Amino acid sequence: MLELLQTKLKEKPSKKEREVVIVYPFNTTTKEIYIIQEYINGYDRKFWKFVSGGVDKVGKDLLTHAVEELAEEVAMASTIFHHLYSSERIFGNRPMHYFIAENPIVMENPPENPDEDYITDAKWVNQTEFQKMLDNKELLWDQGTMCALQAFRKYS
């Protein structure tokens, strides 16, 4: 039984079971957050969303996953990360871990993004623009957008 448990801990979790990291690149001078519009194959449509990815690399902690997702998805790096919030697994939802990446810079040689979905647009938005996107239903009103509002609040 113990061997089976140890083997399970070393295996890569399935896509439906794995935890997720969300990263908010945040410019502390302009008070803007970076959002991306991504075409998601499974839905056959575009969504405005945040840098995110599954915790799928065995032996790496959540912060390492956040750093790697920022680099892979938007070719950015930051030396200052803050853990903003983590949610539990509730009613079948996956645990989510939210991070702020302060004042990221664009990388010269970013790693390749292994995702099948692709970014169609990206932009920096301030809190007023973000709220307009929520009001116009361009952004989904969910835990991720509530945490993004907390990131704005942190720097106001």
Coordinates of C-alpha atoms in Angstrom, one line a residue:
M1 CA 0.0 0.0 0.0
L2 CA 2.8 2.4 0.9
E3 CA 4.6 1.7 -2.4
L4 CA 1.4 2.5 -4.3
L5 CA 1.0 5.8 -2.5
Q6 CA 4.7 6.7 -3.1
T7 CA 4.3 5.9 -6.8
K8 CA 1.2 8.1 -7.1
L9 CA 3.0 11.0 -5.5
K10 CA 5.7 10.8 -8.2
E11 CA 3.3 10.6 -11.1
K12 CA 2.2 13.6 -13.1
P13 CA -1.4 14.5 -12.1
S14 CA -4.1 14.3 -14.7
K15 CA -5.2 17.6 -16.3
K16 CA -8.5 17.5 -14.5
E17 CA -7.0 16.8 -11.1
R18 CA -3.9 19.1 -11.0
E19 CA -3.8 22.3 -9.1
V20 CA -3.5 25.6 -11.0
V21 CA -1.3 28.7 -10.6
I22 CA -2.5 32.1 -11.7
V23 CA 0.0 34.9 -12.2
Y24 CA -0.8 38.6 -12.3
P25 CA 2.0 40.6 -13.9
F26 CA 1.6 44.0 -12.2
N27 CA 3.3 47.3 -12.9
T28 CA 3.6 49.0 -9.5
T29 CA 4.3 52.4 -11.1
T30 CA 1.4 52.6 -13.5
K31 CA -0.9 50.4 -11.3
E32 CA -1.7 48.2 -14.3
I33 CA -2.2 44.4 -14.6
Y34 CA -1.3 42.4 -17.7
I35 CA -4.1 40.3 -19.2
I36 CA -4.1 38.0 -22.2
Q37 CA -6.7 37.0 -24.7
E38 CA -6.3 33.3 -25.5
Y39 CA -7.9 31.1 -28.1
I40 CA -8.9 27.9 -26.2
N41 CA -9.2 24.9 -28.4
G42 CA -11.6 23.0 -26.1
Y43 CA -14.1 25.9 -26.3
D44 CA -13.3 27.0 -29.8
R45 CA -13.3 30.6 -28.8
K46 CA -11.2 33.4 -27.3
F47 CA -11.3 34.5 -23.6
W48 CA -9.6 37.4 -21.8
K49 CA -7.8 35.7 -18.9
F50 CA -4.7 35.7 -16.7
V51 CA -1.4 33.9 -17.1
S52 CA -2.0 30.5 -15.7
G53 CA -1.0 26.9 -15.9
G54 CA -1.4 23.5 -14.2
V55 CA 0.9 22.3 -11.5
D56 CA 2.2 19.4 -13.5
K57 CA 6.0 19.3 -13.0
V58 CA 6.8 16.7 -10.3
G59 CA 9.1 17.9 -7.6
K60 CA 8.6 21.6 -8.2
D61 CA 6.9 24.0 -5.8
L62 CA 4.0 26.4 -6.6
L63 CA 6.3 29.4 -6.9
T64 CA 8.5 27.6 -9.4
H65 CA 5.4 26.8 -11.4
A66 CA 4.3 30.4 -11.3
V67 CA 7.7 31.7 -12.4
E68 CA 7.8 29.2 -15.3
E69 CA 4.2 30.0 -16.4
L70 CA 5.1 33.7 -16.6
A71 CA 8.1 32.9 -18.8
E72 CA 6.4 30.3 -21.0
E73 CA 3.1 32.1 -21.6
V74 CA 4.1 35.8 -21.9
A75 CA 7.9 35.7 -22.1
M76 CA 8.3 37.8 -18.9
A77 CA 10.4 37.4 -15.8
S78 CA 10.2 39.1 -12.4
T79 CA 12.4 39.0 -9.3
I80 CA 9.5 39.9 -6.9
F81 CA 6.6 37.5 -6.5
H82 CA 3.9 37.6 -3.9
H83 CA 1.6 34.8 -3.0
L84 CA -1.8 36.5 -3.0
Y85 CA -4.3 33.7 -2.2
S86 CA -4.9 29.9 -2.4
S87 CA -8.3 28.2 -2.6
E88 CA -9.1 24.8 -1.5
R89 CA -10.7 22.0 -3.5
I90 CA -14.4 22.7 -3.1
F91 CA -17.2 20.7 -4.8
G92 CA -14.8 19.2 -7.3
N93 CA -13.0 22.4 -8.3
R94 CA -9.2 22.3 -8.4
P95 CA -7.2 24.2 -5.9
M96 CA -6.0 27.5 -7.3
H97 CA -2.9 29.5 -6.2
Y98 CA -2.7 33.2 -7.1
F99 CA 0.6 35.1 -7.4
I100 CA 1.6 38.7 -8.2
A101 CA 4.7 39.2 -10.3
E102 CA 5.9 42.8 -9.7
N103 CA 7.3 44.9 -12.5
P104 CA 8.1 42.0 -14.9
I105 CA 10.5 42.5 -17.8
V106 CA 10.3 41.0 -21.2
M107 CA 12.8 38.1 -21.6
E108 CA 15.3 38.0 -24.5
N109 CA 15.2 34.2 -24.8
P110 CA 12.0 32.9 -23.3
P111 CA 11.4 29.1 -23.0
E112 CA 9.0 27.6 -25.5
N113 CA 5.4 27.5 -24.5
P114 CA 4.1 23.8 -24.6
D115 CA 0.4 24.8 -24.5
E116 CA -1.9 24.0 -27.4
D117 CA -3.9 27.2 -26.9
Y118 CA -2.5 30.4 -28.2
I119 CA -2.5 34.1 -27.2
T120 CA -4.4 36.3 -29.7
D121 CA -4.0 39.6 -27.8
A122 CA -2.5 41.0 -24.6
K123 CA -2.6 44.4 -22.8
W124 CA -1.9 46.3 -19.7
V125 CA -5.1 47.6 -18.0
N126 CA -5.6 49.8 -15.0
Q127 CA -8.4 49.2 -12.4
T128 CA -10.9 51.4 -14.2
E129 CA -10.4 49.6 -17.5
F130 CA -10.5 46.3 -15.8
Q131 CA -13.8 47.1 -14.1
K132 CA -15.2 48.2 -17.5
M133 CA -14.2 44.8 -19.0
L134 CA -16.0 43.1 -16.1
D135 CA -19.1 45.3 -16.6
N136 CA -19.1 44.6 -20.4
K137 CA -18.7 40.9 -19.7
E138 CA -15.4 40.8 -21.6
L139 CA -13.9 39.2 -18.4
L140 CA -15.7 36.4 -16.5
W141 CA -16.7 37.3 -13.0
D142 CA -15.0 34.6 -11.0
Q143 CA -12.4 33.9 -8.3
G144 CA -9.6 34.9 -10.6
T145 CA -11.1 38.4 -11.3
M146 CA -11.9 38.9 -7.6
C147 CA -8.2 38.1 -6.8
A148 CA -7.1 40.5 -9.5
L149 CA -9.2 43.2 -7.9
Q150 CA -7.4 42.4 -4.6
A151 CA -4.1 42.9 -6.5
F152 CA -5.2 46.3 -7.6
R153 CA -6.2 47.0 -4.0
K154 CA -2.8 46.0 -2.7
Y155 CA -1.1 48.7 -4.7
S156 CA -3.7 51.5 -4.4

